[in-house]
Coordinates of C-alpha atoms in Angstrom, one line a residue:
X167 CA 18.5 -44.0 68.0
X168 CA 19.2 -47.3 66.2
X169 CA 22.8 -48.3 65.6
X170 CA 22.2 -48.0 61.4
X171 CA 21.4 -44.2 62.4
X172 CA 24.2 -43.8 64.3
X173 CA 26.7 -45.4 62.4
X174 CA 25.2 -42.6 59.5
X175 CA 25.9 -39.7 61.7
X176 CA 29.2 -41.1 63.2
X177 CA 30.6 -42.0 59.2
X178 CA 29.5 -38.4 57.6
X179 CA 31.0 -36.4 60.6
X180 CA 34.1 -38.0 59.9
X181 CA 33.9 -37.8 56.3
X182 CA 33.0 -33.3 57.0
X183 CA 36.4 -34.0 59.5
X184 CA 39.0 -34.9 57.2
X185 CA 37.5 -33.0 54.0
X186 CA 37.6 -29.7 56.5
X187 CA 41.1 -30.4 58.5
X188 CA 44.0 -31.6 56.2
X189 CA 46.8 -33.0 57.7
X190 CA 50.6 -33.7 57.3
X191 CA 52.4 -35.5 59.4
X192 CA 56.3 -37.2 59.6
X193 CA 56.3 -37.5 63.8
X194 CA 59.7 -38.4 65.3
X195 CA 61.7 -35.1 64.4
X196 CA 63.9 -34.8 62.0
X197 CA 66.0 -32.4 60.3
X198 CA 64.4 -30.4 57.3
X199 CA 67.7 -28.5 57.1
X200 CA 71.0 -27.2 59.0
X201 CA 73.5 -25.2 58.0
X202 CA 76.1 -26.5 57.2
X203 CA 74.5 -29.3 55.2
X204 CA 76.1 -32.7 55.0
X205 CA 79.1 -32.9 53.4
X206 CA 78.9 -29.5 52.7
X207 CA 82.4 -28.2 51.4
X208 CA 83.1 -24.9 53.2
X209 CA 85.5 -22.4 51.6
X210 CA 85.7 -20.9 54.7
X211 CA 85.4 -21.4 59.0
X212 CA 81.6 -21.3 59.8
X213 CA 80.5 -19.0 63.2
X214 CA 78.1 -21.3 64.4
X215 CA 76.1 -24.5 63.3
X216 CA 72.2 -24.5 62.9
X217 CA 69.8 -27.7 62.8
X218 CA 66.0 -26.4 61.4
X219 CA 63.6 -29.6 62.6
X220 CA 60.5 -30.2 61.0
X221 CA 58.8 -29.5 64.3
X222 CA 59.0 -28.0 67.5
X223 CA 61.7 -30.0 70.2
X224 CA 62.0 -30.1 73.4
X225 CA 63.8 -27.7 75.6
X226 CA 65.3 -30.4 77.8
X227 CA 67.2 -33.5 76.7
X228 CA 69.2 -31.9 73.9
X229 CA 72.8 -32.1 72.7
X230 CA 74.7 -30.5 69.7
X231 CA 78.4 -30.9 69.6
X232 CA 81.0 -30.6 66.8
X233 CA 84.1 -32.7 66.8
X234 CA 87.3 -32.8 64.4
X235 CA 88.7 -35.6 62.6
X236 CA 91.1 -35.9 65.3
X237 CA 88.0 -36.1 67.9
X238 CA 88.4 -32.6 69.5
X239 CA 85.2 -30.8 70.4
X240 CA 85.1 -27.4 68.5
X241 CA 82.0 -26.4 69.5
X242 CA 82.2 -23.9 72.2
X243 CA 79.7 -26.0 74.5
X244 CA 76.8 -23.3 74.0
X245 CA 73.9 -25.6 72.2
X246 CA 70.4 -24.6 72.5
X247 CA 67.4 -24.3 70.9
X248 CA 66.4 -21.1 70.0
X249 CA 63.7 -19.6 71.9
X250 CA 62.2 -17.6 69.0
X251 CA 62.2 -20.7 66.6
X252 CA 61.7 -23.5 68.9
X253 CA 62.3 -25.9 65.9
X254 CA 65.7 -25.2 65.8
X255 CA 69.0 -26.3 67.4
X256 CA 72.2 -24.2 67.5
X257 CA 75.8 -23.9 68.8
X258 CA 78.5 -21.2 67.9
X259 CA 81.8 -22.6 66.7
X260 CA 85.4 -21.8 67.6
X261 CA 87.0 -19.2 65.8
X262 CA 89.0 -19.8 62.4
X263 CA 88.3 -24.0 62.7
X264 CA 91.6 -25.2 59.8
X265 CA 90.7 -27.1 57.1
X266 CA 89.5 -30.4 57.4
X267 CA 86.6 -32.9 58.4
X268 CA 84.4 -32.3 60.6
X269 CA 80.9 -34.1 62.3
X270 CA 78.0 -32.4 64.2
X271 CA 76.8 -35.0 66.5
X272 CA 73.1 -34.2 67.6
X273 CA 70.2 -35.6 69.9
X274 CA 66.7 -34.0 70.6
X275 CA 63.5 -34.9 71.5
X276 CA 60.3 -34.4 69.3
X277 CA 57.0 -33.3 70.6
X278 CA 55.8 -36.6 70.8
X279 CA 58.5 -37.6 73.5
X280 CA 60.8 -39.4 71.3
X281 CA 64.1 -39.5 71.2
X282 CA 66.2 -39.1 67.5
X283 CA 69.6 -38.7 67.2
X284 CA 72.5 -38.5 64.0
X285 CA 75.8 -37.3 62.7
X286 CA 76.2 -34.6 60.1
X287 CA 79.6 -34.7 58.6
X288 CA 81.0 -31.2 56.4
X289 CA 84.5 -30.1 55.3
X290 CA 86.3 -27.0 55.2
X291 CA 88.6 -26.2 52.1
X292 CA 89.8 -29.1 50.2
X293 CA 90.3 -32.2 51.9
X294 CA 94.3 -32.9 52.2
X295 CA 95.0 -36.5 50.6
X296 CA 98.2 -36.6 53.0
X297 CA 96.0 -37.3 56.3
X298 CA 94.7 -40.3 56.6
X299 CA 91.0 -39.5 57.9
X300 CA 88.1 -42.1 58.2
X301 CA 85.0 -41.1 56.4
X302 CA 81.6 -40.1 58.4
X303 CA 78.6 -40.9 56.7
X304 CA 75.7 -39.0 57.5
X305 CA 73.5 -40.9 59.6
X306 CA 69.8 -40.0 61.8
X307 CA 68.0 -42.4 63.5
X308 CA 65.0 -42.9 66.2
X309 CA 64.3 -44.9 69.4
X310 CA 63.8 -48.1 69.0
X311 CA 61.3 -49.9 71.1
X312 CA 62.8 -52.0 73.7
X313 CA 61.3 -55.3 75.9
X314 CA 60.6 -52.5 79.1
X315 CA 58.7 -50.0 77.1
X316 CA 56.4 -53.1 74.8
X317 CA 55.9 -54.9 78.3
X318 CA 54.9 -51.5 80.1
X319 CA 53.4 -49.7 77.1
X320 CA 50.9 -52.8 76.2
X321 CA 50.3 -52.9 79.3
X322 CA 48.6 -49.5 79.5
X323 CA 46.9 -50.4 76.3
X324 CA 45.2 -53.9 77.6
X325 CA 44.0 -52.5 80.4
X326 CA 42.6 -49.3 79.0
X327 CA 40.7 -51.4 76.5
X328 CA 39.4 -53.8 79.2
X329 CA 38.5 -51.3 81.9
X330 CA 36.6 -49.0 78.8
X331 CA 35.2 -52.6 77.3
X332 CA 34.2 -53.5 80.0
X333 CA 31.9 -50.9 81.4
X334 CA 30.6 -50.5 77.6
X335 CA 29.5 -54.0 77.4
X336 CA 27.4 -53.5 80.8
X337 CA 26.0 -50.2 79.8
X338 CA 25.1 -50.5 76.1
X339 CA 25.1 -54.4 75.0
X340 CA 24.4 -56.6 78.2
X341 CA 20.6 -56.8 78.1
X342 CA 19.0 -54.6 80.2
X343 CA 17.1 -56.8 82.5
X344 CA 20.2 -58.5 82.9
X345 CA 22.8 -55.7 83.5
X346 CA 22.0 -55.8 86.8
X347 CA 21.4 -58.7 88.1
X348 CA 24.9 -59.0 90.4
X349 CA 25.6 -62.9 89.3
X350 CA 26.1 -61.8 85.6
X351 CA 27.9 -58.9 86.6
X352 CA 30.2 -59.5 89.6
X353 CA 32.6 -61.3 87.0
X354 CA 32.9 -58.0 84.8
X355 CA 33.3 -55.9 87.9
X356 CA 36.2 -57.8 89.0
X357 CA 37.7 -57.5 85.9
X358 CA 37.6 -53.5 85.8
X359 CA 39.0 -53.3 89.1
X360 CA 42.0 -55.8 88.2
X361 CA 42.5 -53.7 84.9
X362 CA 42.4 -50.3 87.4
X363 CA 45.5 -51.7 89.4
X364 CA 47.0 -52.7 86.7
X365 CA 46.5 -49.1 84.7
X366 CA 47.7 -48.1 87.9
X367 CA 50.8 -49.5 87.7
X368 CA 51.4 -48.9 84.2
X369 CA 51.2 -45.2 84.1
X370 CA 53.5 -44.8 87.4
X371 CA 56.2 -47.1 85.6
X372 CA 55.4 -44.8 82.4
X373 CA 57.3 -41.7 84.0
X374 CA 60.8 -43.5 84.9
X375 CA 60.4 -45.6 81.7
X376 CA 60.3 -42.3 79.6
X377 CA 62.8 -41.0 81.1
X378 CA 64.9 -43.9 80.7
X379 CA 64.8 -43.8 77.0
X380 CA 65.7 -40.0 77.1
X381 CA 68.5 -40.1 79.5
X382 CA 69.6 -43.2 78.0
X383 CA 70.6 -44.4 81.7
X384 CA 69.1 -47.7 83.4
X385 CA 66.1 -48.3 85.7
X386 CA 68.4 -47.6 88.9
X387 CA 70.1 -44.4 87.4
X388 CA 66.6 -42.2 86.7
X389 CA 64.9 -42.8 90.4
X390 CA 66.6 -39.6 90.7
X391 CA 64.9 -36.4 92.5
X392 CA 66.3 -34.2 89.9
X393 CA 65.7 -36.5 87.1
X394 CA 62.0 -36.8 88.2
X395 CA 61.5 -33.0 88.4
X396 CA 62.7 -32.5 84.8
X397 CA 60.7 -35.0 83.5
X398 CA 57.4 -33.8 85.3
X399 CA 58.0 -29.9 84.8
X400 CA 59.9 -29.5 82.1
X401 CA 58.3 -32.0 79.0
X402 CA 55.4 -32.3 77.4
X403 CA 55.4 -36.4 78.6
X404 CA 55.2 -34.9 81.9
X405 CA 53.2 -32.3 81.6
X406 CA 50.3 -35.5 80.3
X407 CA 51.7 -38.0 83.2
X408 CA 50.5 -35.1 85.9
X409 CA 46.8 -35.1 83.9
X410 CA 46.7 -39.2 83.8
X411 CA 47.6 -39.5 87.9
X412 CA 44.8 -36.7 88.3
X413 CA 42.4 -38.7 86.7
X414 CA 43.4 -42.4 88.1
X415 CA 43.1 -40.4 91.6
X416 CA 39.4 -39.1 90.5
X417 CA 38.8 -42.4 88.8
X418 CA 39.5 -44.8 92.0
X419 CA 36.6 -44.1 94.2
X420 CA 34.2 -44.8 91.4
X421 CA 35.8 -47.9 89.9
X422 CA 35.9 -49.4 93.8
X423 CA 32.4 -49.0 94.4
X424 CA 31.1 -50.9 91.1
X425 CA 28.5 -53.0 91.9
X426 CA 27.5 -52.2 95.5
X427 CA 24.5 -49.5 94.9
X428 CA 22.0 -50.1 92.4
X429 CA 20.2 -47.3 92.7
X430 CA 23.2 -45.3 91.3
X431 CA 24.2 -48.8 89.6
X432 CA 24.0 -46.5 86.0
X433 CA 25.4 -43.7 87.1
X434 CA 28.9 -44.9 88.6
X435 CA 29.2 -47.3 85.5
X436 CA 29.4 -44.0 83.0
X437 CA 31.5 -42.1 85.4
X438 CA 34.2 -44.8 85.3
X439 CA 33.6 -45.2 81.7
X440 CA 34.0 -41.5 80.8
X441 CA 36.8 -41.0 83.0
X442 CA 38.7 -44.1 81.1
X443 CA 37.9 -42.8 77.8
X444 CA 39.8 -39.5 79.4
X445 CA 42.4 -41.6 80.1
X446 CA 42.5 -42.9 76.5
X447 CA 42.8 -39.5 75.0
X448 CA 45.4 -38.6 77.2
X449 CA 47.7 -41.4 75.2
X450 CA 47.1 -40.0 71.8
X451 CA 49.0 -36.7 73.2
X452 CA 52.0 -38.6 73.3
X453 CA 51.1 -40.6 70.1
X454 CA 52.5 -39.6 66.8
X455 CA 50.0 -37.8 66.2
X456 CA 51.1 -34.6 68.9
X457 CA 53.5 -34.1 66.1
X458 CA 51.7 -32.8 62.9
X459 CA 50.9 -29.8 61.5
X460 CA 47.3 -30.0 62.7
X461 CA 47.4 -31.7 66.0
X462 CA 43.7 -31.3 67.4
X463 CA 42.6 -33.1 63.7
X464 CA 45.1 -35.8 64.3
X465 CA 44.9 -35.9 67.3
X466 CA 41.4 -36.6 67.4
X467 CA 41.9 -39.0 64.8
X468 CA 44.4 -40.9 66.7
X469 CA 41.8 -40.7 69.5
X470 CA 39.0 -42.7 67.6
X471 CA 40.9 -45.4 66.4
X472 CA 42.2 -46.4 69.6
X473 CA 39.1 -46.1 71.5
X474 CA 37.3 -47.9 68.8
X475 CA 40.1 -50.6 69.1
X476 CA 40.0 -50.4 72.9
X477 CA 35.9 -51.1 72.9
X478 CA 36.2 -53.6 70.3
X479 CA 39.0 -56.1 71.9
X480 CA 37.7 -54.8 75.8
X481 CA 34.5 -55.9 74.9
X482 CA 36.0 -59.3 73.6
X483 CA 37.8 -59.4 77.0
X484 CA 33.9 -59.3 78.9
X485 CA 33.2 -61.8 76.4
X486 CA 35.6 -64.5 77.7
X487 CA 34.8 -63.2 81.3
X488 CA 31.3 -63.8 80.9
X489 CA 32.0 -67.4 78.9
X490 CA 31.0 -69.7 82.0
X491 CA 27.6 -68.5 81.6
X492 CA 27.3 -70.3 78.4
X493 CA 27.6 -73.9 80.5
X494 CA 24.9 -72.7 82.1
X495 CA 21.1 -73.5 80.8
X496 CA 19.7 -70.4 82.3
X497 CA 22.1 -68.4 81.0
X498 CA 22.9 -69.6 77.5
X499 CA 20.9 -67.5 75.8
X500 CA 21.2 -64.4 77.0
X501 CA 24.9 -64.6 76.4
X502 CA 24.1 -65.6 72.6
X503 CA 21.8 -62.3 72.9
X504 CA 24.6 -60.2 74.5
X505 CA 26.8 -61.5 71.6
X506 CA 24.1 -61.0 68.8
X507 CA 23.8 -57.5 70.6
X508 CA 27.2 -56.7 70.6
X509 CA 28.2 -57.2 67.0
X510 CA 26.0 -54.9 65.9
X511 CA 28.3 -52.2 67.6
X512 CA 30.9 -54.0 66.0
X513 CA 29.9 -52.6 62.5
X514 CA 30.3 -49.5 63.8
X515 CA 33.8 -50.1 65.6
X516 CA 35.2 -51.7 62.2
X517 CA 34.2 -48.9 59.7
X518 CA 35.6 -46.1 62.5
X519 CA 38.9 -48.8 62.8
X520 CA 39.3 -48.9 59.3
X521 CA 38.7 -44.7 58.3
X522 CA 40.9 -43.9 60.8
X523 CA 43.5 -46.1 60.1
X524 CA 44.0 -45.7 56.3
X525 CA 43.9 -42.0 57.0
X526 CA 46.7 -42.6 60.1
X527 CA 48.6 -45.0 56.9
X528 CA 48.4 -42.0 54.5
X529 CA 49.4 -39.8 57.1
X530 CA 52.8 -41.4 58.1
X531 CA 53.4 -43.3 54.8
X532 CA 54.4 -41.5 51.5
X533 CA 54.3 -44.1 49.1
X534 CA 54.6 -47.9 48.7
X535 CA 58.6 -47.9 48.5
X536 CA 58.5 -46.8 52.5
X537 CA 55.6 -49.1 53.3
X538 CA 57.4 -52.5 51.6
X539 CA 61.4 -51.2 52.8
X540 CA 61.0 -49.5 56.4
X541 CA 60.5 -51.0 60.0
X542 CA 57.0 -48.9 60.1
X543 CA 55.6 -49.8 56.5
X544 CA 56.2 -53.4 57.8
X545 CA 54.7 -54.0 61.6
X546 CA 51.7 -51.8 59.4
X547 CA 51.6 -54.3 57.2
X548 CA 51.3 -57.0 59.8
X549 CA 48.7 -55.3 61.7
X550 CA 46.6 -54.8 58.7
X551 CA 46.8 -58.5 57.8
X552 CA 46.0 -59.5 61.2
X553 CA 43.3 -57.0 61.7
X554 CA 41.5 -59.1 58.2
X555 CA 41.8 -62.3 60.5
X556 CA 40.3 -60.7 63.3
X557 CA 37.6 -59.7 61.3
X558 CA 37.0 -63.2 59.8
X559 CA 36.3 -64.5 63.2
X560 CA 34.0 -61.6 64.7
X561 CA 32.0 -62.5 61.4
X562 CA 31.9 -66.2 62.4
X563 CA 31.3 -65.2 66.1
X564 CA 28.4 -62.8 64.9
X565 CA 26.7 -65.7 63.1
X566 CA 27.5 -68.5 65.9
X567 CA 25.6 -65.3 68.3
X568 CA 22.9 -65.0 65.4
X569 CA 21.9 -68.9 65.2
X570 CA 22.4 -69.3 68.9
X571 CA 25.0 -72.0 67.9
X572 CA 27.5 -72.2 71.3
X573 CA 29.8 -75.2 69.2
X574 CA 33.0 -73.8 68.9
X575 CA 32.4 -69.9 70.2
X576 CA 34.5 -70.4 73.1
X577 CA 37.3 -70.9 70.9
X578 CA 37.0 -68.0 68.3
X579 CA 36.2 -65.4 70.9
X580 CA 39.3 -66.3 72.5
X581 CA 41.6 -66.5 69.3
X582 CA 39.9 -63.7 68.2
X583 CA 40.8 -61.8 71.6
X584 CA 44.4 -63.3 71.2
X585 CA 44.8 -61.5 68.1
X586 CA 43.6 -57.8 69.4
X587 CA 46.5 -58.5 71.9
X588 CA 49.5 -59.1 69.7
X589 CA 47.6 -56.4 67.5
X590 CA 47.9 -54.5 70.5
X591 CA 51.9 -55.3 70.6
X592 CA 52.0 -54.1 67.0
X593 CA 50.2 -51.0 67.8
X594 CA 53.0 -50.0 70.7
X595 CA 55.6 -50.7 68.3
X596 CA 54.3 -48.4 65.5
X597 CA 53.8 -45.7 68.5
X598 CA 57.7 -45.8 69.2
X599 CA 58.6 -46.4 65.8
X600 CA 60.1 -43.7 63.5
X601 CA 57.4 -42.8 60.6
X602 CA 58.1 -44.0 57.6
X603 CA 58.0 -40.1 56.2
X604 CA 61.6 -39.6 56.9
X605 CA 62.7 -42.6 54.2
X606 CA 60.2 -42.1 51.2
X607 CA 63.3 -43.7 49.1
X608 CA 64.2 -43.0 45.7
X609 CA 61.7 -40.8 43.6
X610 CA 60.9 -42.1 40.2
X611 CA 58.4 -40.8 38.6
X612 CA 57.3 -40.2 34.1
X613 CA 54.5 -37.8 32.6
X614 CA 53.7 -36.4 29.6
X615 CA 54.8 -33.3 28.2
X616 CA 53.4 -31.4 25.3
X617 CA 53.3 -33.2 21.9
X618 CA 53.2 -36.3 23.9
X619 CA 57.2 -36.0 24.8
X620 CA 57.8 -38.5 28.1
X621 CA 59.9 -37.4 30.6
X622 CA 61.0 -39.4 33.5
X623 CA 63.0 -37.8 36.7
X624 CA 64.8 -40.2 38.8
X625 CA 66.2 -38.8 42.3
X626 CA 68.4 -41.5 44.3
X627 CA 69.0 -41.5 47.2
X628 CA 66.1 -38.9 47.2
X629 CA 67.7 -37.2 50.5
X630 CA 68.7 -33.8 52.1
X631 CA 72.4 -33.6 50.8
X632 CA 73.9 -34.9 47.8
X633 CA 71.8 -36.7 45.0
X634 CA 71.7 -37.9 41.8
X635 CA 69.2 -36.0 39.9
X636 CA 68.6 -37.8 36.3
X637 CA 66.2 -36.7 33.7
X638 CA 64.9 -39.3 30.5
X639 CA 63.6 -38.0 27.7
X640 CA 61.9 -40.1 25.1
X641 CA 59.4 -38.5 22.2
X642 CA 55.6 -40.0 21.4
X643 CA 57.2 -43.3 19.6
X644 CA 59.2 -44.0 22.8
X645 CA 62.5 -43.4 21.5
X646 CA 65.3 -41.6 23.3
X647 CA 64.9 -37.9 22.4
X648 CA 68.0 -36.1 20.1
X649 CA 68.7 -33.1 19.5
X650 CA 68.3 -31.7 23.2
X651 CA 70.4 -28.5 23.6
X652 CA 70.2 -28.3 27.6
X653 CA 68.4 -29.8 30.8
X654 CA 67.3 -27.9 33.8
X655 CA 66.2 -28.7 36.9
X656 CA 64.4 -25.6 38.8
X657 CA 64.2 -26.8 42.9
X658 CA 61.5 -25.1 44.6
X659 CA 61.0 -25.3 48.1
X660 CA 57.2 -26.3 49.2
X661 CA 57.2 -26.1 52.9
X662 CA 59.4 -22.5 53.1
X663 CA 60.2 -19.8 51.1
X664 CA 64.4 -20.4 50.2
X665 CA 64.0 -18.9 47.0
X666 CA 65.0 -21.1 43.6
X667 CA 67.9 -23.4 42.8
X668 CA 68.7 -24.0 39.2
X669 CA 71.3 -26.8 37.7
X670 CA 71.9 -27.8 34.4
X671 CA 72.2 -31.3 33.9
X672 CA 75.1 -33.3 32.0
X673 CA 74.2 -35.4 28.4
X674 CA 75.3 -38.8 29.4
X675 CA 73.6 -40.6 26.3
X676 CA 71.0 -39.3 23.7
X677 CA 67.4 -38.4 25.7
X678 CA 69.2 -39.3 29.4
X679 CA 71.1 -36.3 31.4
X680 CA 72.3 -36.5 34.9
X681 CA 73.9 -34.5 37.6
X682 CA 75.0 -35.1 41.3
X683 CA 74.0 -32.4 42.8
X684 CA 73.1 -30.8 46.6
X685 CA 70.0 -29.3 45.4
X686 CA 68.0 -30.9 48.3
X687 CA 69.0 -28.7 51.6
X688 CA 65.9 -29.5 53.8
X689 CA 63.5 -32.3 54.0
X690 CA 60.0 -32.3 52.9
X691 CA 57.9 -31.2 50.0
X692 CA 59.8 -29.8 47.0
X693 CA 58.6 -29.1 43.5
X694 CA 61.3 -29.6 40.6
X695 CA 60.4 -28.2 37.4
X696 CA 62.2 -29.7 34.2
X697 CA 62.9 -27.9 31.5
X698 CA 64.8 -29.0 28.2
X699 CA 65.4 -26.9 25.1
X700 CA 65.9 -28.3 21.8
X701 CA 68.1 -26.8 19.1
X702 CA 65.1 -26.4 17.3
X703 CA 64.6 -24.4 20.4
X704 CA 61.1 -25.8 21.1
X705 CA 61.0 -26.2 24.4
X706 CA 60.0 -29.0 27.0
X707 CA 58.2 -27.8 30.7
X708 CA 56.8 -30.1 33.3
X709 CA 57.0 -30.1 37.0
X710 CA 57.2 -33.1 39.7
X711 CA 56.0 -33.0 43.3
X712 CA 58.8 -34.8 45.3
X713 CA 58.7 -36.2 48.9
X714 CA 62.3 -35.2 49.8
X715 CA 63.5 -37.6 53.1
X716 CA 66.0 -37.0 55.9
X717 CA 67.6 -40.7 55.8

């Protein structure tokens, strides 16, 4: 089968893929509601407190406590998640709590095996103007990526791609008649057995690491028997770490006897590449992608684009390896053939790269606010622009390969191999990073009613708790609406049925009404249907999809 075939048959399942297995994803939990919500004002002492995620957590590594303004605990040291919802996180309260401020500090970890934490501060009765208490602010935030985990973490990733890369370019673009000759070879063999060890090494470091970041103690603190156990037996990261040892165990025989029997010469080189790609889908379970609503679509997904990334900069890595033979007259031009050869796969790595990865960028960013104004949207955006300049020197490498034209190919190989690996860095960042789902920003957003009436809704912050919901109203010349008896905003719940929540809104000028309001009790989708009524009393309907966020 030629590669324009394949490429075909590769593209329209894909296409059947995503049409057939919609997805929603925000990855790195966070809270979609909890009772009380923040800076809710109780009339009365609350039994117990409740946190509703907006996916499962994990049973282990998981806190809820509730302090006073004075910094007593008044929890009564119970938290847990509930084993019939595992999404949510509870405690029960001290009896009859007095009036006052009060916080719920909480930490969990999401499915994917990060760690988010915050502070949700409520009141009961009025507040007494005679203490003098410091104000809590609400406040959620993720793991961020530290030097230990990027070292370790692109470390698993480099030599994933160089030990799959590796043993594609000697199956599928290394001329046949020269795949097995042992002096083109023997440097490409070395270099999957180096990228073994060091696999090795970064998936036994991947279990303390991990449970560094969800302890939160040091390297020294976690080589703990007990600390070990509950990582391994009781999360989902270890539950994956048990499957990756398995398969570097299974995987070591093979990679070791490369090269040594060509009569099964074939045979070893696809059970060592199989067994790597197993290892490669093993890291998409602990990717962002274990976290949405339809993890075997995202997962899979997730899967493609980092194998295709993985064959694409390995295969540059075989590249380099193989440069000396370039120097040499009897071998020049089969390495311009191999790199002829190999771009031709490398259409079909760059259309898989880039289907899955604007479907990965719609999946984890709502809109451009989150792309432009969050730490996500932004190493994105950096990846994306350096993924263009990789792709501006594989074309020049392509045609340098095409018109057997060594001046210069040394060098764009290698920057364009540089680049994978700081796209590479990127990628590990983005993995640990929170989504940019949980910050969509404010919501702004105008359409057109009937008789060509506008009507803009602004939401800011555009958060669970309180907001400020305003409503503009201008007619089909532009001008600010009059006459407008009342405003109503109808909040309807899109992810779970809470029933409706209606609020008339205040006239602060002619066409423009606004209200601060704590409509928005849980994260996610919402629907929030206007209506005004004139004293004509014609009436004004239209209804607005909002992205509601958790920070």
């Amino acid at each position: 089968m030629n590669v324009k075939k394949l490429s075909s048959i590769l593209l329209l399942m894909l296409f059947l893929f995503i049409c057939l297995f919609p997805s929603i994803s925000s990855a790195h939990a966070y809270i979609k509601k909890s009772t009380p919500v923040e800076n809710e004002i109780l009339k009365k002492s609350p039994t117990k407190v409740v946190i509703q995620f907006d996916e499962t957590i994990q049973p282990e590594f998981n806190s809820i406590q509730v302090f006073d303004s004075s910094g007593k605990r008044v929890d009564k040291k119970n938290g847990r998640v509930d084993p019939k919802q595992p999404s949510v996180l509870e405690s029960d309260l001290e009896k009859n709590l007095p009036n006052g401020t009060y916080q719920i500090q909480w930490k969990v970890v999401s499915n994917d095996g990060h760690p988010v934490q915050g502070v949700i501060p409520f009141q009961i009765g009025e507040s007494d103007t005679s203490q003098n208490t410091s104000v809590v602010h609400p406040s959620s935030k993720g793991y961020t990526p530290t030097p230990d985990l990027i070292v370790i973490r692109w470390l698993q990733y480099i030599s994933s791609a160089c030990l799959i890369g590796v043993l594609f370019f000697m199956l599928l673009v290394i001329p046949k008649d020269s795949a097995k000759e042992l002096s083109v070879i023997r440097p490409l063999i070395k270099a999957g057995k180096v990228s073994y060890i060091f696999l090795l090494l970064s998936i036994l470091l991947s279990l303390p690491l991990q449970a560094t970041i969800l302890t939160g103690n040091s390297w020294l603190d976690v080589f703990r028997i007990s600390t070990i156990q509950d990582m391994i037996f009781n999360t989902q990261f270890g539950d994956t770490w048990l499957v990756q040892v398995v398969l570097l165990i299974v995987l070591a025989i093979p990679v070791f006897l490369l090269g040594r029997n060509k009569s099964n010469y074939d045979f070893l080189n696809w059970i060592v590449l199989i067994l790597g790609i197993g290892l490669l889908f093993t890291k998409s379970l602990t990717s962002h992608a274990a976290s949405t609503t339809n993890q075997y679509f995202s997962v899979s997904i997730d899967f493609l684009h980092l194998l295709s990334a993985s064959v694409w900069i390995g295969s540059l890595i075989a590249m380099v390896v193989l440069l000396p033979m370039i120097k040499r007259s009897e071998t020049k031009d089969v390495y311009l053939t191999t790199i002829r050869r190999f771009y031709k796969w490398g259409l079909i790595l760059v259309v898989l790269l880039a289907i899955t990865g604007v479907f990965g960028s719609l999946s984890y960013i709502p809109n451009l606010y989150s792309l432009t104004h969050t730490d996500y949207g932004k190493v994105l955006v950096w990846k994306v622009i350096l993924l263009l300049f990789m792709l501006v020197l594989a074309a020049i490498n392509f045609v340098k390969g095409r018109k057997r034209n060594k001046k210069g190919l040394s060098g764009t190989i290698w920057s364009e191999l540089l680049i994978g690996c700081v796209i590479l860095i990127l990628s590990v960042l983005l993995t640990n990073l929170p989504t940019a789902m949980s910050a969509p920003g404010p919501f702004q957003e105008t359409k057109t009613a009937g008789q060509g009436n506008q009507v803009t809704l602004r939401v800011t912050p555009n958060v669970i708790g309180e907001n400020l919901f305003e409503v503009t109203l201008k007619d089909n010349n532009g001008q600010q609406m009059k006459g407008i008896d009342q405003v109503t905003l109808t909040l309807t719940s899109l992810d779970m049925d809470m029933g409706v929540n209606t609020v008339t809104l205040k006239k602060k000028a002619e066409g423009k009404y606004t209200l601060k309001s704590m409509g928005f009790n849980m994260a996610g989708n919402w629907k929030v249907h206007v209506h005004g009524l004139t004293k004509s009393l014609d009436t004004i309907d239209i209804d607005f999809h909002c992205i509601v966020g958790s920070q």
